[in-house]
Coordinates of C-alpha atoms in Angstrom, one line a residue:
Chain I
X1 CA 88.7 98.6 120.0
X2 CA 91.3 98.0 117.0
X3 CA 92.9 101.7 115.6
X4 CA 93.6 102.4 112.1
X5 CA 97.3 102.9 111.8
X6 CA 97.8 106.9 111.4
X7 CA 97.8 107.7 107.7
X8 CA 97.3 111.5 107.2
X9 CA 100.4 113.7 108.6
X10 CA 99.5 116.7 106.5
X11 CA 99.9 120.0 108.4
X12 CA 102.6 118.1 110.6
X13 CA 106.3 119.7 111.5
X14 CA 109.2 117.2 110.5
X15 CA 112.4 118.2 111.9
X16 CA 115.2 116.7 109.7
X17 CA 118.6 116.4 111.3
X18 CA 121.3 115.4 108.6
X19 CA 124.8 117.1 108.1
X20 CA 124.3 117.3 104.4
X21 CA 122.0 119.8 103.4
X22 CA 121.3 118.1 99.8
X23 CA 120.3 115.2 101.4
X24 CA 118.0 117.2 103.8
X25 CA 116.5 119.3 100.8
X26 CA 116.0 115.9 99.3
X27 CA 114.0 114.3 102.2
X28 CA 112.3 118.1 102.5
X29 CA 111.2 117.6 98.8
X30 CA 109.3 113.9 99.8
X31 CA 107.8 115.4 103.2
X32 CA 106.3 118.2 100.9
X33 CA 104.4 115.2 98.5
X34 CA 103.1 114.3 102.5
X35 CA 102.0 117.8 103.3
X36 CA 104.5 117.7 105.7
X37 CA 106.6 120.7 106.8
X38 CA 109.9 119.6 107.2
X39 CA 112.7 121.9 108.9
X40 CA 115.9 120.4 107.9
X41 CA 118.7 120.9 110.5
X42 CA 122.4 120.6 109.7
X43 CA 123.8 120.7 113.4
X44 CA 122.1 119.9 117.1
X45 CA 119.0 120.3 118.0
X46 CA 117.9 122.9 120.3
X47 CA 115.2 122.0 122.8
X48 CA 113.8 125.0 121.5
X49 CA 113.7 123.6 117.6
X50 CA 112.9 120.3 119.2
X51 CA 109.6 121.7 121.0
X52 CA 107.7 122.5 117.5
X53 CA 108.3 119.1 115.7
X54 CA 105.9 116.7 115.7
X55 CA 108.2 113.9 114.7
X56 CA 112.3 113.7 114.2
X57 CA 114.4 112.0 111.1
X58 CA 117.3 111.9 111.7
X59 CA 120.8 110.3 110.3
X60 CA 122.3 108.1 112.3
X61 CA 125.4 107.7 110.9
X62 CA 126.2 110.9 112.6
X63 CA 123.8 111.3 115.7
X64 CA 124.9 111.0 119.1
X65 CA 123.0 110.8 122.4
X66 CA 124.4 114.6 123.0
X67 CA 122.8 115.8 120.0
X68 CA 119.1 114.8 121.4
X69 CA 117.7 117.1 124.0
X70 CA 116.1 113.9 126.1
X71 CA 117.1 110.5 127.6
X72 CA 118.0 107.5 126.0
X73 CA 114.8 105.9 123.9
X74 CA 112.8 108.9 126.0
X75 CA 112.0 111.2 122.5
X76 CA 108.8 112.8 122.8
X77 CA 107.7 112.2 119.5
X78 CA 108.5 109.7 116.9
X79 CA 111.8 109.1 115.4
X80 CA 112.7 107.8 112.1
X81 CA 116.3 106.5 111.4
X82 CA 117.5 107.2 108.0
X83 CA 119.9 104.1 107.3
X84 CA 123.6 105.2 105.2
X85 CA 126.5 102.9 106.3
X86 CA 124.7 100.0 108.0
X87 CA 128.0 100.1 110.3
X88 CA 126.8 97.7 113.5
X89 CA 127.7 100.2 115.9
X90 CA 125.5 103.1 114.5
X91 CA 122.7 100.5 114.4
X92 CA 123.3 99.4 117.8
X93 CA 123.0 103.1 118.8
X94 CA 119.7 103.7 116.6
X95 CA 118.5 100.5 118.5
X96 CA 119.2 102.1 121.9
X97 CA 117.9 105.2 121.1
X98 CA 114.7 102.9 120.5
X99 CA 114.1 104.9 116.7
X100 CA 110.5 104.2 115.7
X101 CA 111.3 103.3 112.2
X102 CA 114.2 102.9 109.8
X103 CA 114.4 104.5 106.8
X104 CA 116.9 103.8 103.5
X105 CA 119.3 106.7 102.0
X106 CA 118.8 104.7 98.7
X107 CA 114.4 104.6 99.4
X108 CA 113.9 108.1 100.3
X109 CA 110.7 106.8 98.3
X110 CA 109.5 104.8 100.9
X111 CA 109.1 107.9 103.6
X112 CA 105.6 107.6 103.3
X113 CA 105.8 103.8 104.9
X114 CA 108.2 104.9 107.6
X115 CA 106.2 107.4 108.8
X116 CA 103.1 105.4 109.1
X117 CA 105.4 102.6 110.8
X118 CA 106.7 105.0 113.0
X119 CA 103.8 106.9 114.0
X120 CA 102.0 103.3 114.9
X121 CA 105.6 101.9 116.5
X122 CA 105.4 105.0 118.8
X123 CA 101.9 104.9 119.7
X124 CA 102.1 101.4 120.8
X125 CA 105.1 102.3 122.7
X126 CA 103.6 104.8 124.7
X127 CA 100.3 102.4 125.3
X128 CA 102.9 99.6 126.4
X129 CA 104.8 102.3 128.6
X130 CA 101.4 103.6 130.3
X131 CA 100.0 100.0 130.6
X132 CA 103.2 99.1 132.3
X133 CA 102.9 102.5 134.7
X134 CA 99.6 101.8 135.7
X135 CA 100.3 98.2 136.7
X136 CA 103.3 99.2 138.7
X137 CA 101.2 101.8 140.8
X138 CA 98.4 98.7 141.3
X139 CA 101.1 96.2 142.6
X140 CA 102.0 98.9 145.2
X141 CA 98.8 98.9 146.1
X142 CA 98.9 95.2 147.3
X143 CA 99.2 95.6 150.5
X144 CA 96.0 97.9 150.5
X145 CA 94.1 95.0 149.2
X146 CA 95.3 93.3 152.3
X147 CA 94.5 95.7 154.9
X148 CA 90.8 96.5 153.4
X149 CA 90.2 93.1 153.6
X150 CA 91.1 92.8 157.2
X151 CA 89.1 96.3 158.1
X152 CA 86.0 94.5 156.3
X153 CA 86.4 91.4 157.8
X154 CA 86.4 93.0 161.2
X155 CA 82.6 93.2 160.7
X156 CA 82.2 89.7 160.8
X157 CA 83.2 88.3 157.3
X158 CA 85.2 86.2 155.6
X159 CA 88.5 86.6 153.7
X160 CA 86.3 85.3 150.8
X161 CA 82.8 87.7 151.3
X162 CA 85.2 91.0 152.4
X163 CA 87.3 90.5 148.8
X164 CA 84.0 90.1 147.2
X165 CA 82.5 93.1 149.1
X166 CA 86.1 95.3 148.0
X167 CA 85.6 93.6 144.2
X168 CA 81.9 95.2 144.3
X169 CA 82.7 98.6 146.0
X170 CA 85.4 98.7 142.6
X171 CA 82.8 97.8 140.5
X172 CA 80.4 100.4 141.4
X173 CA 83.0 103.1 141.4
X174 CA 84.5 101.9 137.7
X175 CA 88.0 101.7 139.3
X176 CA 90.6 99.5 139.8
X177 CA 90.6 96.8 143.2
X178 CA 93.6 98.8 144.7
X179 CA 92.2 102.2 144.3
X180 CA 88.8 101.0 145.8
X181 CA 91.0 99.2 149.0
X182 CA 92.6 102.8 149.4
X183 CA 89.4 104.9 149.4
X184 CA 87.9 102.4 151.6
X185 CA 91.0 102.7 154.3
X186 CA 91.1 106.4 153.6
X187 CA 87.6 107.2 154.4
X188 CA 87.7 104.7 157.4
X189 CA 90.8 106.8 158.9
X190 CA 88.4 110.1 158.4
X191 CA 85.3 108.2 160.4
X192 CA 88.0 107.2 163.1
X193 CA 89.7 110.3 163.0
X194 CA 86.5 112.6 163.4
X195 CA 85.5 110.1 165.7
X196 CA 88.4 111.3 168.1
Chain P
X1 CA 114.9 114.3 66.8
X2 CA 112.8 110.9 67.4
X3 CA 111.8 108.4 70.5
X4 CA 111.1 104.9 70.5
X5 CA 107.8 104.5 72.9
X6 CA 107.4 101.3 74.7
X7 CA 103.6 100.9 75.1
X8 CA 103.1 97.9 77.0
X9 CA 99.5 96.9 77.5
X10 CA 97.4 93.9 77.9
X11 CA 95.4 93.6 74.5
X12 CA 94.5 90.0 75.3
X13 CA 93.8 88.4 78.8
X14 CA 91.2 89.3 81.1
X15 CA 91.4 93.2 80.9
X16 CA 92.0 93.4 77.5
X17 CA 89.3 95.5 76.5
X18 CA 91.3 98.3 78.8
X19 CA 94.5 97.4 77.1
X20 CA 92.9 97.9 73.8
X21 CA 91.3 101.0 74.6
X22 CA 94.5 102.8 76.0
X23 CA 96.6 101.4 73.1
X24 CA 93.9 102.7 70.6
X25 CA 94.7 106.2 72.0
X26 CA 98.3 105.6 71.9
X27 CA 98.4 105.0 68.0
X28 CA 95.8 107.3 67.3
X29 CA 98.1 110.3 68.7
X30 CA 101.2 109.0 67.2
X31 CA 99.1 109.1 63.9
X32 CA 97.9 112.3 64.1
X33 CA 101.3 114.2 65.4
X34 CA 103.3 112.1 62.3
X35 CA 100.9 114.3 60.1
X36 CA 101.3 117.0 62.1
X37 CA 105.4 116.9 61.4
X38 CA 105.9 116.9 65.2
X39 CA 109.1 114.5 66.0
X40 CA 108.8 111.0 65.6
X41 CA 107.7 108.5 67.9
X42 CA 108.3 105.0 67.1
X43 CA 106.0 102.3 69.0
X44 CA 107.4 99.3 70.5
X45 CA 104.5 97.4 70.8
X46 CA 104.3 94.6 73.8
X47 CA 101.4 92.3 75.1
X48 CA 101.6 90.9 78.1
X49 CA 98.5 88.9 77.8
X50 CA 97.0 90.2 81.8
X51 CA 100.2 87.8 83.3
X52 CA 101.8 89.9 85.9
X53 CA 105.1 87.8 85.3
X54 CA 105.0 88.8 81.5
X55 CA 105.0 92.3 82.4
X56 CA 108.4 91.9 84.4
X57 CA 109.8 90.4 81.5
X58 CA 108.5 92.8 78.7
X59 CA 109.6 95.8 80.5
X60 CA 113.5 94.5 81.1
X61 CA 114.2 93.2 77.1
X62 CA 112.4 96.3 76.1
X63 CA 114.5 98.3 78.6
X64 CA 117.4 96.3 77.8
X65 CA 116.8 97.2 74.2
X66 CA 117.6 100.8 74.9
X67 CA 113.8 102.0 75.3
X68 CA 113.7 105.0 78.0
X69 CA 109.9 105.4 78.1
X70 CA 106.9 103.4 78.7
X71 CA 103.3 104.3 78.2
X72 CA 101.7 101.1 80.1
X73 CA 100.0 99.3 82.6
X74 CA 96.5 99.1 83.5
X75 CA 96.8 97.5 86.8
X76 CA 98.3 98.6 90.0
X77 CA 100.0 95.4 90.5
X78 CA 101.3 95.6 86.6
X79 CA 102.6 98.7 87.8
X80 CA 104.5 97.8 90.6
X81 CA 105.5 94.9 88.6
X82 CA 107.2 97.4 86.5
X83 CA 108.9 100.0 88.9
X84 CA 111.6 98.4 90.1
X85 CA 113.0 97.6 86.8
X86 CA 112.5 101.8 85.7
X87 CA 114.3 102.2 89.1
X88 CA 117.2 99.6 88.0
X89 CA 117.6 101.1 84.5
X90 CA 116.9 104.6 84.9
X91 CA 113.1 103.8 82.8
X92 CA 110.3 106.7 82.9
X93 CA 106.6 104.7 83.0
X94 CA 103.5 107.3 81.7
X95 CA 100.7 105.6 83.7
X96 CA 97.2 106.4 81.8
X97 CA 94.9 105.2 84.0
X98 CA 92.9 105.8 87.3
X99 CA 94.6 104.4 91.2
X100 CA 94.5 104.0 94.2
X101 CA 96.7 106.4 95.1
X102 CA 99.3 106.3 97.4
X103 CA 102.2 106.6 95.0
X104 CA 104.2 108.8 93.7
X105 CA 107.6 107.3 92.6
X106 CA 110.6 109.5 90.5
X107 CA 110.1 106.9 88.0
X108 CA 106.5 107.1 87.2
X109 CA 104.3 109.9 86.1
X110 CA 101.0 109.2 86.8
X111 CA 98.1 110.5 84.2
X112 CA 94.9 109.0 85.3
X113 CA 92.4 109.9 88.3
X114 CA 93.9 109.7 91.7
X115 CA 91.5 109.1 94.7
X116 CA 90.4 112.4 94.9
X117 CA 89.5 112.5 91.4
X118 CA 87.4 109.2 92.0
X119 CA 86.3 108.1 95.2
X120 CA 86.1 111.5 97.3
X121 CA 83.5 113.2 94.4
X122 CA 81.8 109.7 94.0
X123 CA 81.0 109.2 97.9
X124 CA 80.3 113.3 98.4
X125 CA 77.1 112.6 95.4
X126 CA 76.1 109.3 97.1
X127 CA 75.5 111.0 100.1
X128 CA 74.1 114.5 98.3
X129 CA 71.2 111.7 96.9
X130 CA 70.2 111.8 100.4
X131 CA 71.3 107.7 100.4
X132 CA 71.9 106.2 103.8
X133 CA 72.6 102.9 103.3
X134 CA 75.5 101.5 101.2
X135 CA 77.0 97.9 100.1
X136 CA 80.9 97.7 99.3
X137 CA 82.3 94.7 97.2
X138 CA 85.6 94.8 95.3
X139 CA 88.3 92.3 94.2
X140 CA 90.5 91.1 96.5
X141 CA 94.0 93.3 95.4
X142 CA 95.1 96.3 96.1
X143 CA 92.8 98.3 93.9
X144 CA 89.4 96.8 95.7
X145 CA 91.1 97.2 99.2
X146 CA 92.5 100.7 99.2
X147 CA 89.5 102.1 97.0
X148 CA 87.1 100.8 99.3
X149 CA 89.0 101.6 102.3
X150 CA 88.5 105.4 101.7
X151 CA 84.9 104.9 100.4
X152 CA 83.7 103.5 103.7
X153 CA 85.8 106.3 105.3
X154 CA 83.9 109.0 103.0
X155 CA 80.8 107.3 103.3
X156 CA 80.6 106.9 107.5
X157 CA 82.2 110.6 107.7
X158 CA 78.8 111.9 105.6
X159 CA 77.3 109.3 107.7
X160 CA 76.4 106.6 105.1
X161 CA 75.7 103.1 107.3
X162 CA 77.8 100.7 105.5
X163 CA 75.9 97.3 105.7
X164 CA 78.1 95.1 104.3
X165 CA 82.1 94.7 102.5
X166 CA 83.0 91.7 100.6
X167 CA 85.9 90.3 98.6
X168 CA 85.8 88.4 95.9
X169 CA 89.4 86.8 94.6
X170 CA 90.1 88.3 91.1
X171 CA 88.5 86.1 88.2
X172 CA 85.9 84.6 90.1
X173 CA 82.3 84.5 88.7
X174 CA 80.4 83.3 91.1
X175 CA 78.5 85.9 93.4
X176 CA 75.4 84.3 94.7
X177 CA 76.5 84.8 98.4
X178 CA 77.4 88.4 97.9
X179 CA 74.3 89.3 95.8
X180 CA 72.0 87.4 98.5
X181 CA 73.3 89.4 101.2
X182 CA 72.8 93.2 98.9
X183 CA 69.2 92.0 98.2
X184 CA 68.4 91.0 101.6
X185 CA 69.8 94.0 103.1
X186 CA 67.6 97.3 101.8
X187 CA 71.0 98.7 99.9
X188 CA 70.4 101.7 98.4
X189 CA 73.9 101.9 96.4
X190 CA 76.3 98.9 95.8
X191 CA 79.9 100.7 95.5
X192 CA 81.5 98.1 92.9
X193 CA 85.5 97.9 92.7
X194 CA 85.1 94.3 90.8
X195 CA 87.5 94.1 87.6
X196 CA 87.2 92.5 84.7
X197 CA 85.0 89.2 84.5
X198 CA 83.5 89.6 88.1
X199 CA 82.3 92.9 87.7
X200 CA 79.9 91.9 84.8
X201 CA 78.8 88.8 86.1
X202 CA 78.3 90.6 89.1
X203 CA 76.4 93.7 87.9
X204 CA 74.3 91.1 85.1
X205 CA 73.4 89.4 88.2
X206 CA 72.4 91.7 90.6
X207 CA 70.4 93.7 87.7
X208 CA 68.4 89.4 86.9
X209 CA 67.5 89.5 90.7
X210 CA 66.6 92.8 91.1
X211 CA 65.9 94.1 87.9
X212 CA 63.5 97.1 89.9
X213 CA 66.6 98.6 91.2
X214 CA 68.4 99.4 87.4
X215 CA 66.0 101.8 87.3
X216 CA 67.3 104.3 90.1
X217 CA 70.2 106.4 89.1
X218 CA 73.2 105.5 91.7
X219 CA 72.0 102.1 92.8
X220 CA 75.3 100.8 91.9
X221 CA 78.6 103.2 91.9
X222 CA 81.9 102.7 89.7
X223 CA 85.5 104.4 90.1
X224 CA 86.9 103.0 86.7
X225 CA 84.2 102.2 84.8
X226 CA 84.5 103.3 80.9
X227 CA 83.1 103.0 78.0
X228 CA 86.3 100.5 77.4
X229 CA 84.0 97.6 78.2
X230 CA 80.5 99.3 78.9
X231 CA 79.4 97.0 76.2
X232 CA 79.7 94.3 77.9
X233 CA 77.6 94.8 80.6
X234 CA 74.6 95.5 78.7
X235 CA 70.9 96.4 80.4
X236 CA 72.6 95.7 83.3
X237 CA 75.2 99.0 83.6
X238 CA 71.6 101.3 83.7
X239 CA 72.2 103.4 86.5
X240 CA 75.4 103.1 87.1
X241 CA 77.3 105.9 88.6
X242 CA 81.0 106.3 87.6
X243 CA 83.9 108.9 87.8
X244 CA 86.2 109.5 84.8
X245 CA 88.3 112.1 83.3
X246 CA 86.9 112.1 80.4
X247 CA 83.7 110.5 78.9
X248 CA 82.6 110.2 75.3
X249 CA 80.3 112.8 74.9
X250 CA 82.8 115.7 76.1
X251 CA 85.1 113.8 73.4
X252 CA 86.7 116.3 70.2
X253 CA 87.3 115.1 66.4
X254 CA 90.8 113.8 67.1
X255 CA 89.8 111.3 70.1
X256 CA 86.8 110.2 68.0
X257 CA 89.1 109.4 65.0
X258 CA 91.5 107.5 67.0
X259 CA 88.9 105.3 68.1
X260 CA 87.2 104.4 65.2
X261 CA 90.5 103.8 63.2
X262 CA 92.1 101.8 65.9
X263 CA 89.9 100.5 69.2
X264 CA 88.5 97.2 68.5
X265 CA 85.0 98.5 69.8
X266 CA 85.0 102.2 68.3
X267 CA 84.5 104.3 71.7
X268 CA 86.3 106.8 73.5
X269 CA 87.2 106.3 76.9
X270 CA 89.0 107.5 79.7
X271 CA 92.1 104.8 79.0
X272 CA 91.8 106.1 75.1
X273 CA 91.7 109.5 75.9
X274 CA 94.5 109.6 78.9
X275 CA 97.2 107.5 76.9
X276 CA 96.1 109.9 73.5
X277 CA 97.0 112.9 75.6
X278 CA 100.0 111.1 77.2
X279 CA 101.4 110.6 73.9
X280 CA 100.7 114.4 73.2
X281 CA 102.8 115.5 76.3
X282 CA 105.4 112.8 75.7
X283 CA 105.8 114.4 72.2
X284 CA 106.0 118.1 73.5
X285 CA 108.2 117.2 76.5
X286 CA 110.5 115.8 73.5
X287 CA 110.5 118.9 71.9
X288 CA 111.0 121.2 75.1
X289 CA 114.0 119.5 76.5
X290 CA 115.8 118.6 73.0
X291 CA 116.4 115.3 74.6
X292 CA 114.8 112.1 75.5
X293 CA 116.7 112.0 78.9
X294 CA 113.5 110.6 81.2
X295 CA 114.5 113.7 84.1
X296 CA 114.7 116.4 81.3
X297 CA 111.8 115.4 79.5
X298 CA 109.9 115.5 82.9
X299 CA 110.8 118.4 83.9
X300 CA 110.2 119.9 80.8
X301 CA 106.5 118.5 80.9
X302 CA 105.6 120.0 83.7
X303 CA 107.3 123.3 83.1
X304 CA 103.7 124.9 81.5
X305 CA 100.4 122.6 81.1
X306 CA 100.8 120.9 77.4
X307 CA 97.9 121.2 75.1
X308 CA 96.1 118.0 74.6
X309 CA 93.0 116.4 72.8
X310 CA 91.8 116.1 76.5
X311 CA 92.7 119.8 77.1
X312 CA 95.2 121.6 78.9
X313 CA 97.1 119.3 81.5
X314 CA 99.6 120.6 83.8
X315 CA 101.6 117.9 85.5
X316 CA 103.0 118.7 88.8
X317 CA 106.6 118.3 89.7
X318 CA 106.4 117.0 93.0
X319 CA 103.6 114.7 93.4
X320 CA 103.7 113.9 90.1
X321 CA 100.5 113.4 88.8
X322 CA 98.4 115.4 86.7
X323 CA 96.0 117.8 87.5
X324 CA 92.6 116.9 86.0
X325 CA 89.2 117.5 85.6
X326 CA 86.9 114.6 86.9
X327 CA 83.2 114.4 85.9
X328 CA 80.8 112.0 87.2
X329 CA 78.9 110.1 84.7
X330 CA 75.2 108.0 84.5
X331 CA 75.3 105.2 81.9
X332 CA 72.3 104.7 80.3
X333 CA 71.4 102.3 77.1
X334 CA 74.6 102.0 76.0
X335 CA 76.3 105.3 77.3
X336 CA 77.6 107.0 79.6
X337 CA 75.6 111.0 80.4
X338 CA 77.7 113.2 82.3
X339 CA 75.6 114.6 85.4
X340 CA 78.8 116.4 87.3
X341 CA 81.3 118.5 86.1
X342 CA 84.4 119.9 87.6
X343 CA 84.4 123.6 87.0
X344 CA 87.8 123.8 87.6
X345 CA 91.0 121.3 87.1
X346 CA 91.2 119.3 90.2
X347 CA 95.1 119.1 91.4
X348 CA 95.5 115.3 92.1
X349 CA 96.3 114.5 96.1
X350 CA 97.2 111.1 96.0
X351 CA 97.9 111.0 100.0
X352 CA 94.7 112.6 100.6
X353 CA 96.9 115.3 102.7
X354 CA 93.6 117.8 102.2
X355 CA 91.4 115.4 103.7
X356 CA 90.6 116.3 107.5
X357 CA 93.5 114.5 109.5
X358 CA 93.2 112.1 112.1
X359 CA 89.4 112.4 113.1
X360 CA 89.4 113.4 116.8
X361 CA 88.2 110.8 119.2
X362 CA 85.3 112.4 121.5
X363 CA 83.8 110.3 124.3
X364 CA 80.2 109.8 123.0
X365 CA 77.7 112.2 125.1
X366 CA 75.3 109.8 127.5
X367 CA 72.0 111.1 128.7
X368 CA 69.5 109.7 130.7
X369 CA 66.4 108.8 129.0
X370 CA 63.5 108.3 131.2

């Protein structure tokens, strides 16, 4: 199912991290138009303040890893980078942090677009990460699939029929093949344990 | 104290009727204010003829000539064409038309209806009539896309089924395939975001195909149909419901005089009345600010409501949009009859932040039926 990008940010809180109070206030005025509550922060971001945020808007000219209370690229909320000087080093930092969207300081009027893009990129990134984690978890179960096929072959099936049986079990339970294998092996161990 | 006001309206071309109506309002207000001894406003009239490239050329030429304030642009594409130049040269556009929202530019004042003034009340009305099957048809550009996207969203929230959605190229007058669909699918309400000749030919085609539906109030709804080009539709408009910030029925003597003296069709429309009110707001802002500097004038326009021929108008200094009292009207034999009036001015909500955000997706409740 395709998901429409989020475009209503009303009631959400944005932390605006910028050394300049004036620019912070300009961004706050823009946030007001979108129903977003902006908290302007001119110093480092504390972990407790970060927890209240639904998104972060920061100045990539002055930001550094130490300002953010999470490891590189692991922000728990969408992060929008304000582009000022365009120096390659600062852009490289922003890319290392895997910022979700960029907004030139000269184009603050386009904050809405940056929020839509940022939230969508963040959502896709989260989905990709979840998928990668699931694939890693499943590939770690390959040995169990082989063990389960061998166990089913002990009942007189060939390997193709054994795999088919395992697939059918996965389908009925609506779980992955690897999880079905783990479940089958656990059940057999339990039976064997109970019998001894 | 005086001010040169650019009036960039397409009074020729495919949507000439709307441009003529708006220009008539502006000229009527300038005339009235002059008689009343208000600061002199000198109109600088330019006609882009509905050609998008001409908007850019004429805007540039006016701004280069020292004009700081422009009243004009009908379509969103023309407004978006003018904005970069206004930004570069520090001009201010007073925009008097209904539009699809999602904009709040520092060089524009939005005086026409925003989506919460047109799409939201119209779709609420459809649902309140108990209609359950709607068809969406629009011109293939930003107005059609955005109004129908929102209409779909609002109607589905109300449980109205969208049985079809079609877009036709700008200017296209061949609608057989769309009419086939509408007439074969038991459509109670056609949501119409077509513009110009496409709109006229579609409504006439629909009335010819299915004459019975024309008698049903609200069998077609529009978010921007006005008296400016209602006569073009003839009897095909009967039963059409439209939203607007003012319909002719509510017009006072000033607007009627402006229409009589300046509008080729002699009629008051929301384009005419909003352009009229825009000039009154500009004149008042000039007096309050004491300078024609766009920033200062915008600030003074927002400082207190301005009395206009449409009633007092307040402008939100943050969102830069006017508060309006939208009405819903039904077309009957060449006139609009107001069927619903808002009891108070409604602040514009161009980003629709007051609508319930982000529907929560719940798993369907499954149960076994024996």
